[in-house]
Amino acid sequence: MILQELKAYLEQHGTSERAVLANHFGLSEDGVDAMLQVWINKGKVSRMHDTIKGIEKGVRYTLNQGISLNVQM
């Protein structure tokens, strides 16, 4: 199942850019967002928006490990 594969990839690599995940799994970036939203809702993964002066430059995903808090703003 692709959800488990995405989580396993993050377990191995820690943090990954959305574009890298999309390329690795042959998905669109929107597809990666939709799939990882399941893990975000469970508190297992966090989404980080990289910005420079308020302009989004990319999206990264990271696996939450140990005691961590997933905050969405």
N, CA, C and O atoms as a printed pandas DataFrame, in Angstrom:
     atom_number atom_name residue_name chain_id  residue_number  x_coord  y_coord  z_coord
0              1         N          MET        A               1    0.843   -1.174    0.000
1              2        CA          MET        A               1    0.000    0.000    0.000
2              3         C          MET        A               1    0.891    1.242    0.000
3              4         O          MET        A               1    1.858    1.320    0.758
4              5         N          ILE        A               2    0.562    2.194   -0.842
5              6        CA          ILE        A               2    1.397    3.383   -1.019
6              7         C          ILE        A               2    1.529    4.205    0.266
7              8         O          ILE        A               2    2.571    4.819    0.494
8              9         N          LEU        A               3    0.494    4.226    1.108
9             10        CA          LEU        A               3    0.579    4.967    2.372
10            11         C          LEU        A               3    1.711    4.434    3.243
11            12         O          LEU        A               3    2.480    5.205    3.817
12            13         N          GLN        A               4    1.805    3.118    3.336
13            14        CA          GLN        A               4    2.871    2.500    4.129
14            15         C          GLN        A               4    4.238    2.761    3.502
15            16         O          GLN        A               4    5.222    2.977    4.211
16            17         N          GLU        A               5    4.295    2.742    2.171
17            18        CA          GLU        A               5    5.565    2.980    1.485
18            19         C          GLU        A               5    6.043    4.416    1.697
19            20         O          GLU        A               5    7.235    4.651    1.897
20            21         N          LEU        A               6    5.124    5.366    1.655
21            22        CA          LEU        A               6    5.484    6.763    1.915
22            23         C          LEU        A               6    6.017    6.929    3.339
23            24         O          LEU        A               6    7.022    7.606    3.559
24            25         N          LYS        A               7    5.345    6.314    4.289
25            26        CA          LYS        A               7    5.785    6.399    5.687
26            27         C          LYS        A               7    7.151    5.734    5.857
27            28         O          LYS        A               7    8.018    6.268    6.548
28            29         N          ALA        A               8    7.343    4.576    5.232
29            30        CA          ALA        A               8    8.627    3.876    5.317
30            31         C          ALA        A               8    9.753    4.724    4.716
31            32         O          ALA        A               8   10.862    4.751    5.252
32            33         N          TYR        A               9    9.475    5.409    3.617
33            34        CA          TYR        A               9   10.468    6.283    2.995
34            35         C          TYR        A               9   10.878    7.389    3.966
35            36         O          TYR        A               9   12.063    7.685    4.114
36            37         N          LEU        A              10    9.891    7.996    4.626
37            38        CA          LEU        A              10   10.195    9.048    5.597
38            39         C          LEU        A              10   10.933    8.494    6.812
39            40         O          LEU        A              10   11.773    9.181    7.392
40            41         N          GLU        A              11   10.626    7.257    7.200
41            42        CA          GLU        A              11   11.351    6.632    8.308
42            43         C          GLU        A              11   12.826    6.474    7.956
43            44         O          GLU        A              11   13.692    6.643    8.814
44            45         N          GLN        A              12   13.114    6.152    6.700
45            46        CA          GLN        A              12   14.503    5.971    6.261
46            47         C          GLN        A              12   15.228    7.297    6.069
47            48         O          GLN        A              12   16.402    7.425    6.419
48            49         N          HIS        A              13   14.525    8.288    5.510
49            50        CA          HIS        A              13   15.166    9.539    5.118
50            51         C          HIS        A              13   14.916   10.698    6.080
51            52         O          HIS        A              13   15.561   11.740    5.965
52            53         N          GLY        A              14   14.002   10.537    7.013
53            54        CA          GLY        A              14   13.712   11.595    7.981
54            55         C          GLY        A              14   12.831   12.682    7.418
55            56         O          GLY        A              14   11.662   12.788    7.789
56            57         N          THR        A              15   13.372   13.489    6.530
57            58        CA          THR        A              15   12.647   14.595    5.904
58            59         C          THR        A              15   12.838   14.509    4.403
59            60         O          THR        A              15   13.911   14.145    3.921
60            61         N          SER        A              16   11.782   14.849    3.662
61            62        CA          SER        A              16   11.885   14.812    2.209
62            63         C          SER        A              16   11.008   15.892    1.601
63            64         O          SER        A              16    9.938   16.210    2.120
64            65         N          GLU        A              17   11.473   16.448    0.500
65            66        CA          GLU        A              17   10.682   17.434   -0.226
66            67         C          GLU        A              17    9.548   16.738   -0.969
67            68         O          GLU        A              17    9.677   15.590   -1.395
68            69         N          ARG        A              18    8.436   17.454   -1.116
69            70        CA          ARG        A              18    7.271   16.910   -1.811
70            71         C          ARG        A              18    7.629   16.487   -3.236
71            72         O          ARG        A              18    7.193   15.430   -3.692
72            73         N          ALA        A              19    8.417   17.301   -3.943
73            74        CA          ALA        A              19    8.783   16.982   -5.324
74            75         C          ALA        A              19    9.593   15.689   -5.406
75            76         O          ALA        A              19    9.427   14.908   -6.343
76            77         N          VAL        A              20   10.464   15.465   -4.431
77            78        CA          VAL        A              20   11.275   14.241   -4.402
78            79         C          VAL        A              20   10.377   13.026   -4.187
79            80         O          VAL        A              20   10.537   12.007   -4.858
80            81         N          LEU        A              21    9.435   13.135   -3.252
81            82        CA          LEU        A              21    8.495   12.033   -3.006
82            83         C          LEU        A              21    7.654   11.750   -4.247
83            84         O          LEU        A              21    7.446   10.592   -4.611
84            85         N          ALA        A              22    7.173   12.806   -4.892
85            86        CA          ALA        A              22    6.351   12.630   -6.094
86            87         C          ALA        A              22    7.135   11.913   -7.181
87            88         O          ALA        A              22    6.614   11.004   -7.827
88            89         N          ASN        A              23    8.380   12.313   -7.385
89            90        CA          ASN        A              23    9.219   11.689   -8.400
90            91         C          ASN        A              23    9.526   10.237   -8.049
91            92         O          ASN        A              23    9.458    9.361   -8.911
92            93         N          HIS        A              24    9.860    9.982   -6.798
93            94        CA          HIS        A              24   10.232    8.632   -6.360
94            95         C          HIS        A              24    9.076    7.645   -6.511
95            96         O          HIS        A              24    9.281    6.504   -6.927
96            97         N          PHE        A              25    7.862    8.082   -6.175
97            98        CA          PHE        A              25    6.711    7.178   -6.199
98            99         C          PHE        A              25    5.861    7.312   -7.464
99           100         O          PHE        A              25    4.845    6.630   -7.594
100          101         N          GLY        A              26    6.257    8.175   -8.390
101          102        CA          GLY        A              26    5.511    8.328   -9.635
102          103         C          GLY        A              26    4.131    8.935   -9.427
103          104         O          GLY        A              26    3.169    8.564  -10.100
104          105         N          LEU        A              27    4.044    9.874   -8.489
105          106        CA          LEU        A              27    2.785   10.540   -8.174
106          107         C          LEU        A              27    2.891   12.020   -8.511
107          108         O          LEU        A              27    3.988   12.547   -8.693
108          109         N          SER        A              28    1.746   12.684   -8.591
109          110        CA          SER        A              28    1.757   14.138   -8.679
110          111         C          SER        A              28    2.018   14.696   -7.285
111          112         O          SER        A              28    1.848   13.994   -6.288
112          113         N          GLU        A              29    2.424   15.944   -7.219
113          114        CA          GLU        A              29    2.641   16.558   -5.908
114          115         C          GLU        A              29    1.327   16.646   -5.137
115          116         O          GLU        A              29    1.314   16.494   -3.916
116          117         N          ASP        A              30    0.221   16.890   -5.844
117          118        CA          ASP        A              30   -1.091   16.896   -5.186
118          119         C          ASP        A              30   -1.430   15.515   -4.639
119          120         O          ASP        A              30   -2.045   15.396   -3.579
120          121         N          GLY        A              31   -1.030   14.477   -5.358
121          122        CA          GLY        A              31   -1.256   13.108   -4.895
122          123         C          GLY        A              31   -0.486   12.813   -3.618
123          124         O          GLY        A              31   -1.000   12.160   -2.710
124          125         N          VAL        A              32    0.751   13.296   -3.553
125          126        CA          VAL        A              32    1.561   13.129   -2.340
126          127         C          VAL        A              32    0.889   13.844   -1.174
127          128         O          VAL        A              32    0.790   13.296   -0.076
128          129         N          ASP        A              33    0.423   15.078   -1.419
129          130        CA          ASP        A              33   -0.272   15.833   -0.366
130          131         C          ASP        A              33   -1.478   15.064    0.159
131          132         O          ASP        A              33   -1.667   14.942    1.369
132          133         N          ALA        A              34   -2.287   14.548   -0.754
133          134        CA          ALA        A              34   -3.508   13.830   -0.361
134          135         C          ALA        A              34   -3.181   12.569    0.433
135          136         O          ALA        A              34   -3.818   12.287    1.448
136          137         N          MET        A              35   -2.195   11.820   -0.025
137          138        CA          MET        A              35   -1.840   10.576    0.660
138          139         C          MET        A              35   -1.260   10.847    2.049
139          140         O          MET        A              35   -1.626   10.183    3.018
140          141         N          LEU        A              36   -0.363   11.815    2.140
141          142        CA          LEU        A              36    0.275   12.082    3.425
142          143         C          LEU        A              36   -0.651   12.798    4.402
143          144         O          LEU        A              36   -0.376   12.831    5.602
144          145         N          GLN        A              37   -1.744   13.371    3.905
145          146        CA          GLN        A              37   -2.714   14.001    4.801
146          147         C          GLN        A              37   -3.270   12.984    5.800
147          148         O          GLN        A              37   -3.602   13.339    6.930
148          149         N          VAL        A              38   -3.370   11.726    5.384
149          150        CA          VAL        A              38   -3.824   10.658    6.291
150          151         C          VAL        A              38   -2.887   10.564    7.490
151          152         O          VAL        A              38   -3.345   10.501    8.631
152          153         N          TRP        A              39   -1.563   10.553    7.236
153          154        CA          TRP        A              39   -0.587   10.453    8.323
154          155         C          TRP        A              39   -0.526   11.738    9.135
155          156         O          TRP        A              39   -0.292   11.698   10.342
156          157         N          ILE        A              40   -0.735   12.877    8.481
157          158        CA          ILE        A              40   -0.762   14.153    9.199
158          159         C          ILE        A              40   -1.921   14.160   10.188
159          160         O          ILE        A              40   -1.761   14.563   11.340
160          161         N          ASN        A              41   -3.088   13.712    9.735
161          162        CA          ASN        A              41   -4.266   13.670   10.608
162          163         C          ASN        A              41   -4.058   12.763   11.815
163          164         O          ASN        A              41   -4.640   12.997   12.875
164          165         N          LYS        A              42   -3.232   11.732   11.662
165          166        CA          LYS        A              42   -2.940   10.810   12.766
166          167         C          LYS        A              42   -1.782   11.296   13.635
167          168         O          LYS        A              42   -1.450   10.669   14.641
168          169         N          GLY        A              43   -1.166   12.418   13.243
169          170        CA          GLY        A              43   -0.059   12.970   14.019
170          171         C          GLY        A              43    1.273   12.300   13.771
171          172         O          GLY        A              43    2.218   12.518   14.530
172          173         N          LYS        A              44    1.379   11.493   12.731
173          174        CA          LYS        A              44    2.617   10.757   12.448
174          175         C          LYS        A              44    3.589   11.545   11.572
175          176         O          LYS        A              44    4.798   11.318   11.625
176          177         N          VAL        A              45    3.060   12.474   10.761
177          178        CA          VAL        A              45    3.863   13.225    9.798
178          179         C          VAL        A              45    3.518   14.705    9.929
179          180         O          VAL        A              45    2.382   15.064   10.239
180          181         N          SER        A              46    4.515   15.561    9.690
181          182        CA          SER        A              46    4.298   17.008    9.660
182          183         C          SER        A              46    4.629   17.542    8.276
183          184         O          SER        A              46    5.529   17.045    7.599
184          185         N          ARG        A              47    3.883   18.568    7.867
185          186        CA          ARG        A              47    4.123   19.257    6.596
186          187         C          ARG        A              47    4.712   20.623    6.922
187          188         O          ARG        A              47    4.177   21.356    7.754
188          189         N          MET        A              48    5.819   20.960    6.261
189          190        CA          MET        A              48    6.465   22.258    6.459
190          191         C          MET        A              48    6.508   22.998    5.133
191          192         O          MET        A              48    6.919   22.440    4.115
192          193         N          HIS        A              49    6.085   24.246    5.148
193          194        CA          HIS        A              49    6.115   25.083    3.952
194          195         C          HIS        A              49    7.356   25.963    4.020
195          196         O          HIS        A              49    7.500   26.778    4.931
196          197         N          ASP        A              50    8.243   25.794    3.056
197          198        CA          ASP        A              50    9.450   26.608    2.982
198          199         C          ASP        A              50    9.097   27.915    2.281
199          200         O          ASP        A              50    8.594   27.904    1.157
200          201         N          THR        A              51    9.357   29.033    2.939
201          202        CA          THR        A              51    9.039   30.335    2.354
202          203         C          THR        A              51   10.241   31.268    2.443
203          204         O          THR        A              51   11.082   31.152    3.334
204          205         N          ILE        A              52   10.293   32.182    1.504
205          206        CA          ILE        A              52   11.274   33.260    1.518
206          207         C          ILE        A              52   10.491   34.548    1.303
207          208         O          ILE        A              52    9.878   34.750    0.254
208          209         N          LYS        A              53   10.520   35.407    2.300
209          210        CA          LYS        A              53    9.779   36.675    2.265
210          211         C          LYS        A              53    8.312   36.457    1.922
211          212         O          LYS        A              53    7.729   37.208    1.140
212          213         N          GLY        A              54    7.726   35.430    2.511
213          214        CA          GLY        A              54    6.301   35.171    2.338
214          215         C          GLY        A              54    5.926   34.431    1.072
215          216         O          GLY        A              54    4.745   34.164    0.849
216          217         N          ILE        A              55    6.890   34.094    0.238
217          218        CA          ILE        A              55    6.611   33.371   -1.007
218          219         C          ILE        A              55    6.993   31.909   -0.807
219          220         O          ILE        A              55    8.119   31.592   -0.425
220          221         N          GLU        A              56    6.024   31.019   -1.075
221          222        CA          GLU        A              56    6.290   29.594   -0.882
222          223         C          GLU        A              56    7.298   29.099   -1.909
223          224         O          GLU        A              56    7.143   29.308   -3.112
224          225         N          LYS        A              57    8.332   28.438   -1.404
225          226        CA          LYS        A              57    9.388   27.904   -2.263
226          227         C          LYS        A              57    9.380   26.387   -2.320
227          228         O          LYS        A              57   10.095   25.799   -3.132
228          229         N          GLY        A              58    8.596   25.751   -1.485
229          230        CA          GLY        A              58    8.548   24.297   -1.491
230          231         C          GLY        A              58    7.841   23.769   -0.264
231          232         O          GLY        A              58    7.519   24.508    0.666
232          233         N          VAL        A              59    7.610   22.467   -0.290
233          234        CA          VAL        A              59    6.954   21.789    0.821
234          235         C          VAL        A              59    7.801   20.584    1.187
235          236         O          VAL        A              59    8.241   19.829    0.320
236          237         N          ARG        A              60    8.026   20.411    2.495
237          238        CA          ARG        A              60    8.755   19.250    2.994
238          239         C          ARG        A              60    7.868   18.490    3.964
239          240         O          ARG        A              60    7.004   19.060    4.629
240          241         N          TYR        A              61    8.105   17.196    4.027
241          242        CA          TYR        A              61    7.416   16.337    4.986
242          243         C          TYR        A              61    8.452   15.709    5.889
243          244         O          TYR        A              61    9.549   15.358    5.454
244          245         N          THR        A              62    8.091   15.571    7.154
245          246        CA          THR        A              62    8.982   14.937    8.113
246          247         C          THR        A              62    8.184   14.003    9.007
247          248         O          THR        A              62    7.017   14.253    9.309
248          249         N          LEU        A              63    8.824   12.937    9.420
249          250        CA          LEU        A              63    8.192   11.969   10.309
250          251         C          LEU        A              63    8.315   12.467   11.739
251          252         O          LEU        A              63    9.407   12.829   12.178
252          253         N          ASN        A              64    7.211   12.488   12.465
253          254        CA          ASN        A              64    7.229   12.864   13.881
254          255         C          ASN        A              64    7.736   11.673   14.677
255          256         O          ASN        A              64    7.204   10.569   14.564
256          257         N          GLN        A              65    8.767   11.902   15.481
257          258        CA          GLN        A              65    9.338   10.816   16.271
258          259         C          GLN        A              65    9.352   11.198   17.737
259          260         O          GLN        A              65    9.539   12.361   18.093
260          261         N          GLY        A              66    9.154   10.213   18.568
261          262        CA          GLY        A              66    9.184   10.455   20.004
262          263         C          GLY        A              66    8.075   11.396   20.429
263          264         O          GLY        A              66    6.947   11.324   19.940
264          265         N          ILE        A              67    8.416   12.266   21.338
265          266        CA          ILE        A              67    7.447   13.241   21.826
266          267         C          ILE        A              67    7.521   14.464   20.922
267          268         O          ILE        A              67    8.490   15.222   20.962
268          269         N          SER        A              68    6.507   14.643   20.123
269          270        CA          SER        A              68    6.460   15.800   19.240
270          271         C          SER        A              68    5.019   16.263   19.128
271          272         O          SER        A              68    4.082   15.528   19.439
272          273         N          LEU        A              69    4.870   17.478   18.684
273          274        CA          LEU        A              69    3.554   18.070   18.564
274          275         C          LEU        A              69    3.368   18.548   17.142
275          276         O          LEU        A              69    4.190   19.308   16.630
276          277         N          ASN        A              70    2.308   18.116   16.504
277          278        CA          ASN        A              70    1.995   18.508   15.142
278          279         C          ASN        A              70    1.027   19.684   15.207
279          280         O          ASN        A              70   -0.129   19.522   15.597
280          281         N          VAL        A              71    1.504   20.872   14.821
281          282        CA          VAL        A              71    0.681   22.078   14.876
282          283         C          VAL        A              71    0.453   22.577   13.461
283          284         O          VAL        A              71    1.400   22.742   12.691
284          285         N          GLN        A              72   -0.812   22.818   13.122
285          286        CA          GLN        A              72   -1.142   23.382   11.814
286          287         C          GLN        A              72   -1.659   24.789   12.015
287          288         O          GLN        A              72   -2.532   25.025   12.850
288          289         N          MET        A              73   -1.113   25.733   11.244
289          290        CA          MET        A              73   -1.520   27.133   11.370
290          291         C          MET        A              73   -2.114   27.611   10.072
291          292         O          MET        A              73   -2.521   28.769    9.968
